[in-house]
mmCIF file of C-alpha atoms in Angstrom:
data_model
loop_
_atom_site.group_PDB
_atom_site.id
_atom_site.type_symbol
_atom_site.label_atom_id
_atom_site.label_comp_id
_atom_site.label_asym_id
_atom_site.label_seq_id
_atom_site.Cartn_x
_atom_site.Cartn_y
_atom_site.Cartn_z
ATOM 1 C CA MET A 19 -12.998 42.075 -24.586
ATOM 2 C CA ALA A 20 -10.228 42.547 -25.353
ATOM 3 C CA MET A 21 -9.119 41.765 -28.705
ATOM 4 C CA LEU A 22 -6.176 38.931 -28.940
ATOM 5 C CA SER A 23 -3.052 39.822 -31.713
ATOM 6 C CA VAL A 24 -1.465 38.019 -30.338
ATOM 7 C CA VAL A 25 -1.317 34.590 -28.838
ATOM 8 C CA GLU A 26 0.701 31.924 -26.806
ATOM 9 C CA PHE A 27 1.705 30.004 -23.741
ATOM 10 C CA LEU A 28 5.146 29.508 -21.426
ATOM 11 C CA ASP A 29 5.226 26.554 -19.220
ATOM 12 C CA PRO A 30 8.390 27.008 -17.133
ATOM 13 C CA ARG A 31 8.479 23.513 -15.258
ATOM 14 C CA GLY A 32 7.140 21.877 -18.749
ATOM 15 C CA ASP A 33 4.863 18.951 -16.468
ATOM 16 C CA GLN A 34 1.194 21.656 -17.321
ATOM 17 C CA LEU A 35 -0.243 19.621 -19.170
ATOM 18 C CA VAL A 36 -3.060 21.884 -20.973
ATOM 19 C CA HIS A 37 -3.418 25.505 -20.508
ATOM 20 C CA ARG A 38 -6.361 27.402 -22.174
ATOM 21 C CA GLU A 39 -6.215 31.210 -23.391
ATOM 22 C CA PRO A 40 -7.776 33.409 -22.411
ATOM 23 C CA SER A 41 -9.066 31.422 -18.587
ATOM 24 C CA GLN A 42 -11.887 32.070 -18.349
ATOM 25 C CA GLY A 43 -15.165 33.140 -21.313
ATOM 26 C CA SER A 44 -13.965 32.809 -25.452
ATOM 27 C CA GLY A 45 -11.202 35.225 -26.300
ATOM 28 C CA ASP A 46 -12.047 37.297 -30.061
ATOM 29 C CA PHE A 47 -9.997 36.363 -32.846
ATOM 30 C CA LYS A 48 -9.460 37.655 -35.995
ATOM 31 C CA MET A 49 -7.928 37.562 -39.601
ATOM 32 C CA GLY A 50 -4.652 38.211 -39.558
ATOM 33 C CA SER A 51 -4.023 37.469 -35.439
ATOM 34 C CA GLN A 52 -0.552 35.889 -33.902
ATOM 35 C CA VAL A 53 -0.510 31.951 -32.667
ATOM 36 C CA ILE A 54 3.032 31.442 -30.971
ATOM 37 C CA VAL A 55 3.508 27.350 -30.511
ATOM 38 C CA ARG A 56 6.421 26.038 -28.965
ATOM 39 C CA GLU A 57 8.189 22.571 -29.489
ATOM 40 C CA SER A 58 6.529 20.284 -28.162
ATOM 41 C CA GLN A 59 2.885 22.035 -27.591
ATOM 42 C CA VAL A 60 0.096 22.243 -30.196
ATOM 43 C CA ALA A 61 -2.510 24.871 -30.753
ATOM 44 C CA VAL A 62 -6.111 23.252 -30.413
ATOM 45 C CA PHE A 63 -9.129 25.912 -32.233
ATOM 46 C CA PHE A 64 -11.977 25.208 -29.460
ATOM 47 C CA ARG A 65 -15.819 26.781 -29.058
ATOM 48 C CA ASP A 66 -19.030 26.003 -28.526
ATOM 49 C CA GLY A 67 -17.921 22.926 -26.817
ATOM 50 C CA LYS A 68 -16.209 21.190 -30.378
ATOM 51 C CA ALA A 69 -12.669 21.244 -30.608
ATOM 52 C CA LEU A 70 -11.745 22.926 -34.012
ATOM 53 C CA ASP A 71 -8.029 22.558 -36.058
ATOM 54 C CA VAL A 72 -4.887 22.354 -34.769
ATOM 55 C CA LEU A 73 -1.640 23.981 -35.325
ATOM 56 C CA GLY A 74 1.848 22.846 -34.472
ATOM 57 C CA PRO A 75 5.205 24.473 -33.192
ATOM 58 C CA GLY A 76 5.811 27.939 -34.608
ATOM 59 C CA ARG A 77 4.312 31.169 -35.585
ATOM 60 C CA HIS A 78 0.630 31.378 -37.372
ATOM 61 C CA THR A 79 -0.861 34.030 -38.799
ATOM 62 C CA ILE A 80 -4.820 33.167 -38.296
ATOM 63 C CA SER A 81 -6.392 32.880 -42.093
ATOM 64 C CA THR A 82 -8.583 30.372 -43.960
ATOM 65 C CA GLN A 83 -5.577 28.554 -45.256
ATOM 66 C CA ASN A 84 -4.083 27.646 -42.682
ATOM 67 C CA ILE A 85 -6.276 27.040 -40.753
ATOM 68 C CA PRO A 86 -9.238 26.410 -43.750
ATOM 69 C CA ILE A 87 -12.354 25.672 -40.384
ATOM 70 C CA LEU A 88 -12.609 29.098 -39.099
ATOM 71 C CA SER A 89 -13.673 30.428 -42.604
ATOM 72 C CA GLY A 90 -16.948 29.353 -42.165
ATOM 73 C CA LEU A 91 -16.250 31.702 -39.074
ATOM 74 C CA ILE A 92 -15.977 34.475 -40.577
ATOM 75 C CA ASN A 93 -18.137 37.184 -41.252
ATOM 76 C CA LEU A 94 -18.125 38.099 -45.469
ATOM 77 C CA PRO A 95 -19.939 41.480 -45.466
ATOM 78 C CA PHE A 96 -17.110 42.738 -43.084
ATOM 79 C CA GLY A 97 -13.985 42.265 -45.681
ATOM 80 C CA GLY A 98 -13.035 39.050 -44.038
ATOM 81 C CA ASN A 99 -11.343 40.403 -41.167
ATOM 82 C CA SER A 100 -14.945 40.490 -38.818
ATOM 83 C CA PRO A 101 -13.867 39.601 -35.714
ATOM 84 C CA PHE A 102 -14.825 35.233 -33.548
ATOM 85 C CA LYS A 103 -15.185 33.855 -30.426
ATOM 86 C CA ALA A 104 -13.142 31.499 -30.154
ATOM 87 C CA GLU A 105 -10.916 29.007 -27.423
ATOM 88 C CA VAL A 106 -7.553 28.505 -27.409
ATOM 89 C CA TYR A 107 -6.173 25.087 -25.888
ATOM 90 C CA PHE A 108 -1.824 24.891 -26.034
ATOM 91 C CA VAL A 109 -1.537 20.966 -24.917
ATOM 92 C CA ASN A 110 2.263 19.800 -23.874
ATOM 93 C CA MET A 111 2.829 17.061 -25.618
ATOM 94 C CA ALA A 112 5.484 16.115 -23.666
ATOM 95 C CA ASP A 113 6.139 13.183 -21.979
ATOM 96 C CA ILE A 114 4.716 13.494 -18.709
ATOM 97 C CA LEU A 115 7.159 11.754 -15.897
ATOM 98 C CA ASP A 116 6.324 10.580 -12.280
ATOM 99 C CA MET A 117 2.928 9.822 -11.828
ATOM 100 C CA LYS A 118 1.473 9.877 -9.140
ATOM 101 C CA TRP A 119 -1.625 7.583 -8.814
ATOM 102 C CA GLY A 120 -2.858 5.778 -5.458
ATOM 103 C CA THR A 121 -5.877 4.285 -3.465
ATOM 104 C CA SER A 122 -7.293 7.340 -0.746
ATOM 105 C CA GLU A 123 -9.377 4.688 1.461
ATOM 106 C CA PRO A 124 -7.946 0.908 1.442
ATOM 107 C CA VAL A 125 -10.121 -1.702 -0.409
ATOM 108 C CA VAL A 126 -11.288 -5.428 1.185
ATOM 109 C CA PHE A 127 -10.319 -8.375 -0.606
ATOM 110 C CA ARG A 128 -10.216 -11.818 -0.100
ATOM 111 C CA ASP A 129 -6.846 -12.824 1.570
ATOM 112 C CA ASN A 130 -6.438 -17.288 1.675
ATOM 113 C CA GLU A 131 -3.907 -16.835 4.671
ATOM 114 C CA LEU A 132 -5.916 -14.328 6.676
ATOM 115 C CA GLY A 133 -9.449 -14.875 5.494
ATOM 116 C CA MET A 134 -10.424 -10.886 4.589
ATOM 117 C CA VAL A 135 -7.644 -7.997 4.633
ATOM 118 C CA ARG A 136 -8.433 -3.478 3.496
ATOM 119 C CA LEU A 137 -5.347 -2.977 0.826
ATOM 120 C CA ARG A 138 -3.992 -0.096 -0.227
ATOM 121 C CA ALA A 139 -2.195 0.700 -3.509
ATOM 122 C CA PHE A 140 0.310 3.246 -4.410
ATOM 123 C CA GLY A 141 2.633 3.227 -7.842
ATOM 124 C CA THR A 142 3.698 5.268 -10.536
ATOM 125 C CA TYR A 143 3.162 5.953 -14.173
ATOM 126 C CA ALA A 144 4.416 8.003 -17.168
ATOM 127 C CA MET A 145 2.144 9.005 -20.854
ATOM 128 C CA ALA A 146 2.096 11.744 -22.644
ATOM 129 C CA VAL A 147 -0.552 13.003 -25.237
ATOM 130 C CA ALA A 148 -1.016 11.205 -28.816
ATOM 131 C CA ASP A 149 -4.076 12.125 -29.626
ATOM 132 C CA PRO A 150 -4.843 16.518 -28.779
ATOM 133 C CA GLN A 151 -7.664 16.835 -30.278
ATOM 134 C CA GLN A 152 -9.218 13.925 -29.093
ATOM 135 C CA PHE A 153 -7.991 14.684 -25.690
ATOM 136 C CA VAL A 154 -9.135 18.587 -25.668
ATOM 137 C CA ALA A 155 -12.406 16.606 -26.891
ATOM 138 C CA LYS A 156 -12.889 14.759 -24.074
ATOM 139 C CA ILE A 157 -11.108 16.065 -21.031
ATOM 140 C CA VAL A 158 -12.067 19.137 -21.602
ATOM 141 C CA GLY A 159 -15.447 19.428 -24.043
ATOM 142 C CA THR A 160 -16.859 15.889 -21.698
ATOM 143 C CA GLN A 161 -15.376 16.188 -18.231
ATOM 144 C CA GLY A 162 -15.048 20.156 -18.368
ATOM 145 C CA ILE A 163 -11.028 19.530 -16.360
ATOM 146 C CA VAL A 164 -9.009 21.896 -17.159
ATOM 147 C CA ASP A 165 -6.375 22.325 -14.139
ATOM 148 C CA THR A 166 -3.694 19.766 -14.450
ATOM 149 C CA ASN A 167 -4.459 17.888 -10.926
ATOM 150 C CA GLN A 168 -8.334 17.586 -11.583
ATOM 151 C CA ILE A 169 -6.599 15.336 -14.874
ATOM 152 C CA GLY A 170 -4.303 13.491 -12.711
ATOM 153 C CA ASP A 171 -6.945 13.154 -9.896
ATOM 154 C CA TYR A 172 -9.188 11.863 -12.977
ATOM 155 C CA LEU A 173 -6.313 9.437 -14.271
ATOM 156 C CA ARG A 174 -6.032 8.514 -10.714
ATOM 157 C CA THR A 175 -10.053 6.902 -10.682
ATOM 158 C CA ILE A 176 -9.512 5.094 -13.526
ATOM 159 C CA ILE A 177 -6.321 2.989 -12.473
ATOM 160 C CA VAL A 178 -7.519 2.296 -8.789
ATOM 161 C CA SER A 179 -10.360 0.918 -10.418
ATOM 162 C CA ARG A 180 -9.310 -1.237 -12.587
ATOM 163 C CA LEU A 181 -6.506 -2.343 -10.369
ATOM 164 C CA ASN A 182 -9.704 -3.342 -7.727
ATOM 165 C CA ASP A 183 -10.650 -5.387 -10.291
ATOM 166 C CA THR A 184 -7.111 -7.220 -10.875
ATOM 167 C CA LEU A 185 -6.398 -7.430 -7.770
ATOM 168 C CA GLY A 186 -10.006 -9.499 -7.336
ATOM 169 C CA GLN A 187 -9.143 -11.777 -10.418
ATOM 170 C CA THR A 188 -5.593 -12.852 -9.639
ATOM 171 C CA MET A 189 -4.640 -12.574 -5.792
ATOM 172 C CA THR A 190 -4.287 -15.349 -3.535
ATOM 173 C CA THR A 191 -2.524 -14.057 0.065
ATOM 174 C CA LEU A 192 -1.138 -10.935 0.661
ATOM 175 C CA LEU A 193 2.173 -12.779 1.404
ATOM 176 C CA ASP A 194 2.845 -13.275 -2.262
ATOM 177 C CA LEU A 195 2.389 -9.892 -3.375
ATOM 178 C CA ALA A 196 5.681 -8.064 -2.786
ATOM 179 C CA GLY A 197 6.632 -11.147 -5.291
ATOM 180 C CA LYS A 198 4.295 -10.422 -7.846
ATOM 181 C CA TYR A 199 4.721 -6.407 -8.681
ATOM 182 C CA SER A 200 6.009 -6.659 -12.111
ATOM 183 C CA ALA A 201 3.045 -9.002 -13.379
ATOM 184 C CA LEU A 202 0.175 -7.296 -12.031
ATOM 185 C CA SER A 203 1.697 -4.057 -13.441
ATOM 186 C CA ALA A 204 1.568 -4.872 -16.758
ATOM 187 C CA SER A 205 -1.484 -7.277 -16.676
ATOM 188 C CA LEU A 206 -2.633 -3.118 -15.129
ATOM 189 C CA LYS A 207 -0.654 -1.463 -17.917
ATOM 190 C CA ALA A 208 -2.172 -3.334 -20.280
ATOM 191 C CA THR A 209 -5.492 -2.856 -18.852
ATOM 192 C CA VAL A 210 -5.047 0.713 -18.508
ATOM 193 C CA ALA A 211 -3.578 1.775 -21.806
ATOM 194 C CA ASP A 212 -6.785 1.245 -23.193
ATOM 195 C CA ASP A 213 -8.745 3.773 -21.443
ATOM 196 C CA PHE A 214 -5.689 6.468 -21.512
ATOM 197 C CA GLN A 215 -6.394 5.996 -25.529
ATOM 198 C CA ASN A 216 -9.242 6.098 -25.373
ATOM 199 C CA LEU A 217 -9.058 10.079 -24.020
ATOM 200 C CA GLY A 218 -6.005 10.518 -26.512
ATOM 201 C CA LEU A 219 -3.448 9.610 -24.114
ATOM 202 C CA GLN A 220 -0.521 6.993 -24.780
ATOM 203 C CA LEU A 221 0.164 4.737 -20.944
ATOM 204 C CA LYS A 222 3.941 4.568 -22.062
ATOM 205 C CA GLN A 223 5.338 3.214 -18.595
ATOM 206 C CA PHE A 224 3.415 1.474 -15.139
ATOM 207 C CA PHE A 225 5.267 0.580 -12.325
ATOM 208 C CA ILE A 226 3.320 -0.846 -8.815
ATOM 209 C CA THR A 227 5.718 0.178 -5.981
ATOM 210 C CA SER A 228 3.905 -0.698 -3.278
ATOM 211 C CA ILE A 229 0.424 -3.017 -1.366
ATOM 212 C CA THR A 230 0.488 -3.072 1.887
ATOM 213 C CA PRO A 231 -2.643 -3.169 4.597
ATOM 214 C CA PRO A 232 -3.722 -1.104 7.182
ATOM 215 C CA GLU A 233 -0.835 0.042 9.972
ATOM 216 C CA GLU A 234 -2.573 -2.416 13.103
ATOM 217 C CA VAL A 235 -2.681 -5.318 10.396
ATOM 218 C CA GLN A 236 1.085 -4.853 9.424
ATOM 219 C CA LYS A 237 1.830 -4.566 13.665
ATOM 220 C CA GLN A 238 -0.369 -7.988 14.045
ATOM 221 C CA ILE A 239 1.445 -9.617 11.470
ATOM 222 C CA ASP A 240 5.013 -8.879 12.688
ATOM 223 C CA ALA A 241 4.350 -10.668 15.144
ATOM 224 C CA ARG A 242 3.254 -13.838 13.480
ATOM 225 C CA SER A 243 6.193 -13.517 12.153
ATOM 226 C CA SER A 244 8.170 -12.704 15.470
ATOM 227 C CA MET A 245 6.769 -15.750 16.700
ATOM 228 C CA GLY A 246 8.275 -18.001 13.627
ATOM 229 C CA ALA A 247 11.735 -16.631 14.265
ATOM 230 C CA LEU A 248 11.590 -17.589 17.632
ATOM 231 C CA GLY A 249 11.103 -21.183 17.490
ATOM 232 C CA ASP A 250 11.201 -23.176 20.640
ATOM 233 C CA MET A 251 9.082 -20.739 23.162
ATOM 234 C CA ASN A 252 10.234 -22.422 26.196
ATOM 235 C CA ARG A 253 14.398 -21.713 24.808
ATOM 236 C CA TYR A 254 13.390 -18.200 24.341
ATOM 237 C CA MET A 255 12.280 -17.516 27.591
ATOM 238 C CA GLN A 256 15.482 -19.612 29.155
ATOM 239 C CA PHE A 257 17.366 -17.237 26.987
ATOM 240 C CA GLN A 258 15.151 -14.358 28.571
ATOM 241 C CA ALA A 259 15.162 -14.657 31.778
ATOM 242 C CA ALA A 260 19.806 -15.700 31.889
ATOM 243 C CA GLN A 261 19.347 -11.765 30.127
ATOM 244 C CA ALA A 262 17.456 -10.086 32.960
ATOM 245 C CA MET A 263 19.950 -11.817 35.503
ATOM 246 C CA GLY A 264 22.818 -10.652 32.595
ATOM 247 C CA ASN A 265 21.303 -6.952 33.453
ATOM 248 C CA LEU A 266 20.827 -7.007 37.171
ATOM 249 C CA GLY A 267 23.740 -8.109 37.744
ATOM 250 C CA GLN A 268 25.596 -5.349 35.666
ATOM 251 C CA GLY A 269 23.576 -2.805 37.360
ATOM 252 C CA GLY A 270 24.669 -3.678 40.510
ATOM 253 C CA ALA A 271 28.005 -4.199 39.488
ATOM 254 C CA GLY A 272 28.375 -0.544 37.924
ATOM 255 C CA GLY A 273 26.506 1.079 40.485
ATOM 256 C CA GLU A 274 23.448 2.266 38.992
ATOM 257 C CA MET A 275 19.573 2.158 40.242
ATOM 258 C CA ALA A 276 17.705 1.551 36.912
ATOM 259 C CA GLY A 277 14.985 2.034 38.195
ATOM 260 C CA GLY A 278 14.361 3.126 41.592
ATOM 261 C CA ALA A 279 14.469 0.639 44.566
ATOM 262 C CA LEU A 280 11.166 -0.268 42.857
ATOM 263 C CA GLY A 281 13.158 -1.363 39.421
ATOM 264 C CA LEU A 282 15.663 -3.221 41.033
ATOM 265 C CA GLY A 283 12.933 -4.973 43.479
ATOM 266 C CA ALA A 284 10.662 -6.016 40.884
ATOM 267 C CA GLY A 285 14.013 -7.103 37.892
ATOM 268 C CA ALA A 286 15.445 -9.008 41.383
ATOM 269 C CA GLY A 287 12.679 -10.964 41.365
ATOM 270 C CA LEU A 288 11.746 -11.697 37.806
ATOM 271 C CA GLY A 289 15.571 -13.288 37.461
ATOM 272 C CA LEU A 290 14.025 -15.099 40.512
ATOM 273 C CA GLY A 291 11.142 -16.373 39.190
ATOM 274 C CA MET A 292 12.773 -17.301 36.330
ATOM 275 C CA ALA A 293 16.020 -19.276 37.864
ATOM 276 C CA GLN A 294 13.552 -21.660 38.778
ATOM 277 C CA MET A 295 11.666 -21.909 35.602
ATOM 278 C CA ILE A 296 15.771 -22.816 34.647
ATOM 279 C CA GLY A 297 16.492 -24.836 37.154
ATOM 280 C CA GLN A 298 13.355 -26.733 36.876
ATOM 281 C CA SER A 299 13.503 -27.314 33.730
ATOM 282 C CA PHE A 300 17.672 -28.271 33.196
ATOM 283 C CA GLN A 301 16.332 -31.241 36.229
ATOM 284 C CA GLN A 302 13.692 -32.254 34.249
ATOM 285 C CA GLN A 303 16.161 -32.259 30.681
ATOM 286 C CA GLN A 304 18.432 -35.406 32.973
ATOM 287 C CA PRO A 305 18.964 -38.756 32.470
ATOM 288 C CA GLN A 306 16.211 -40.194 34.738
ATOM 289 C CA GLN A 307 18.296 -43.374 34.858
ATOM 290 C CA GLN A 308 21.361 -40.819 37.302
ATOM 291 C CA GLN A 309 18.828 -40.021 39.920
ATOM 292 C CA PRO A 310 19.713 -43.404 41.928
ATOM 293 C CA GLN A 311 22.906 -42.905 41.264
ATOM 294 C CA GLN A 312 22.463 -39.038 42.872
ATOM 295 C CA GLN A 313 20.892 -40.762 45.613
ATOM 296 C CA GLN A 314 23.075 -43.149 47.251
ATOM 297 C CA GLN A 315 26.372 -40.621 47.188
ATOM 298 C CA GLN A 316 23.761 -37.889 49.068
ATOM 299 C CA ALA A 317 22.542 -40.808 52.059
ATOM 300 C CA PRO A 318 25.623 -41.183 54.755
ATOM 301 C CA PRO A 319 26.865 -45.078 55.571
ATOM 302 C CA ALA A 320 26.129 -45.575 58.951
ATOM 303 C CA SER A 321 28.660 -47.482 60.799
ATOM 304 C CA ALA A 322 28.473 -49.817 63.334
ATOM 305 C CA SER A 323 31.233 -47.492 65.856
ATOM 306 C CA ASN A 324 28.431 -44.774 65.092
ATOM 307 C CA ALA A 325 25.691 -46.990 66.730
ATOM 308 C CA GLY A 326 27.676 -48.509 69.328
ATOM 309 C CA VAL A 327 27.397 -51.782 68.845
ATOM 310 C CA THR A 328 28.324 -54.644 65.276
ATOM 311 C CA PRO A 329 26.733 -55.239 62.793
ATOM 312 C CA ALA A 330 24.320 -58.197 63.060
ATOM 313 C CA THR A 331 22.195 -59.482 60.623
ATOM 314 C CA ALA A 332 18.030 -60.548 61.330
ATOM 315 C CA GLY A 333 15.555 -62.403 58.848
ATOM 316 C CA GLY A 334 17.833 -61.437 56.107
ATOM 317 C CA HIS A 335 18.394 -57.121 57.042
ATOM 318 C CA SER A 336 21.980 -55.427 57.943
ATOM 319 C CA ALA A 337 22.147 -53.398 60.884
ATOM 320 C CA ALA A 338 22.681 -50.004 59.435
ATOM 321 C CA GLN A 339 19.242 -50.209 57.758
ATOM 322 C CA GLY A 340 16.884 -49.825 60.059
ATOM 323 C CA SER A 341 17.495 -46.652 63.306
ATOM 324 C CA LEU A 342 18.130 -47.614 66.719
ATOM 325 C CA ILE A 343 15.451 -48.374 69.523
ATOM 326 C CA THR A 344 16.579 -49.152 73.182
ATOM 327 C CA CYS A 345 16.352 -53.873 74.280
ATOM 328 C CA PRO A 346 13.611 -53.669 77.569
ATOM 329 C CA ASN A 347 14.652 -56.115 79.185
ATOM 330 C CA CYS A 348 19.144 -54.575 79.782
ATOM 331 C CA HIS A 349 18.792 -51.171 77.840
ATOM 332 C CA ALA A 350 21.699 -52.056 75.124
ATOM 333 C CA GLN A 351 20.879 -49.876 71.787
ATOM 334 C CA VAL A 352 19.809 -52.225 69.317
ATOM 335 C CA PRO A 353 18.753 -52.263 65.881
ATOM 336 C CA ALA A 354 14.546 -51.208 64.996
ATOM 337 C CA ASN A 355 14.418 -54.348 62.538
ATOM 338 C CA SER A 356 15.786 -56.935 65.909
ATOM 339 C CA LYS A 357 14.041 -59.985 66.827
ATOM 340 C CA PHE A 358 16.567 -60.882 69.198
ATOM 341 C CA CYS A 359 18.776 -58.437 71.757
ATOM 342 C CA PRO A 360 22.668 -59.017 70.571
ATOM 343 C CA GLU A 361 23.485 -58.292 74.289
ATOM 344 C CA CYS A 362 20.785 -60.267 76.307
ATOM 345 C CA GLY A 363 19.205 -62.771 73.247
ATOM 346 C CA TYR A 364 15.681 -60.683 74.610
ATOM 347 C CA ASN A 365 12.928 -61.096 72.527
ATOM 348 C CA THR A 366 12.807 -57.185 70.932
ATOM 349 C CA ALA A 367 9.397 -58.227 68.667
ATOM 350 C CA SER A 368 7.394 -58.883 71.855
ATOM 351 C CA LYS A 369 5.673 -55.914 73.883
ATOM 352 C CA PRO A 370 6.844 -55.811 76.954
ATOM 353 C CA VAL A 371 4.859 -55.666 80.004
ATOM 354 C CA CYS A 372 5.135 -54.870 83.980
ATOM 355 C CA PRO A 373 5.822 -58.169 86.054
ATOM 356 C CA THR A 374 4.256 -56.404 88.993
ATOM 357 C CA CYS A 375 0.622 -56.108 87.399
ATOM 358 C CA GLY A 376 1.040 -57.243 84.045
ATOM 359 C CA GLN A 377 0.453 -54.180 82.366
ATOM 360 C CA GLU A 378 1.677 -53.228 78.795
ATOM 361 C CA VAL A 379 4.210 -50.505 79.505
ATOM 362 C CA ALA A 380 6.024 -48.709 76.133
ATOM 363 C CA PRO A 381 9.551 -49.811 75.325
ATOM 364 C CA GLY A 382 12.812 -48.487 77.708
ATOM 365 C CA ALA A 383 10.264 -47.373 80.061
ATOM 366 C CA LYS A 384 12.027 -47.053 83.876
ATOM 367 C CA PHE A 385 8.974 -47.988 85.630
ATOM 368 C CA CYS A 386 4.473 -48.871 85.069
ATOM 369 C CA ALA A 387 2.493 -46.452 83.840
ATOM 370 C CA ASN A 388 -0.036 -48.302 85.758
ATOM 371 C CA CYS A 389 1.031 -49.083 88.700
ATOM 372 C CA GLY A 390 4.538 -47.239 89.694
ATOM 373 C CA GLY A 391 6.174 -50.741 90.013
ATOM 374 C CA LYS A 392 10.352 -50.703 88.771
ATOM 375 C CA LEU A 393 10.790 -52.409 85.688
ATOM 376 C CA LEU A 394 14.565 -54.355 85.030
#
């Protein structure tokens, strides 16, 4: 294994949380080797699963003076220059912003309005390393994690676990969550901050950006809100019918065939059906007291000139209130409700009979259906 005389790490983007040198195995160090630590970095020596001394920004020469704990690693028979095996972890001490977190799968919660609902949550947070030696010991030594993405995934599991506990205790309904994001963020930050502190991290900012149900549940909520926005369904149907007929009329005037003859026929049928519904609804809304007046205006008045007789009353009824019949005696046209003929005085209420055979005959008949005798 090569002897490490100069050890350093340059992060061009500044967002890598920790870097291991060498990347695999252990490096060979000796007294007099140079360690270059840049601003916002610290170098943590790590050996045999234990974090040793920490070096701050600057150029350091490895010696028992600046790293006294390493003095026990030196083999004195080799004159104090013998190599020792260790790893150096360069830890980024700057604030790490815009870290993402979110649930990988929806979590089921009890909802007062919807019964049960599955929710997904997403957000961001900002953090910084507070204790680099503790951070390396807990993350590298205990979890065996070095890659920044892996560290983010590990921290995400902690946040989601605490989120489930918090929502399970405070949630009433999904419909009220949008107004509680700030309170939930503050409560969750206080809980997660303790977990981060145990890892040598400081949680500086924490935000919940969205808590949403699955797409199919969102569609049902949209449908429910649309029904509430419509209000009176009868008025909505009338509006839709009028709009459909208006669109049909515009298509005919412009000469455009929307969907061909089949679409035009279907639109016409829909328009006619809706028009009938509107007409029936309109008639039901008219005041009931106006209907008798309309019927009287529509009924044509009967006149004496049309009947060929003068108006007469019989039994308190006007002649214009009934139809006309033929008098069996004189064959004059008389009102059907008259008891006597106004021309000859014949009792029209009595049933006519044949004067020859006495058989009852139909009113207005000229010959008897029984004997064939001529009727007067």
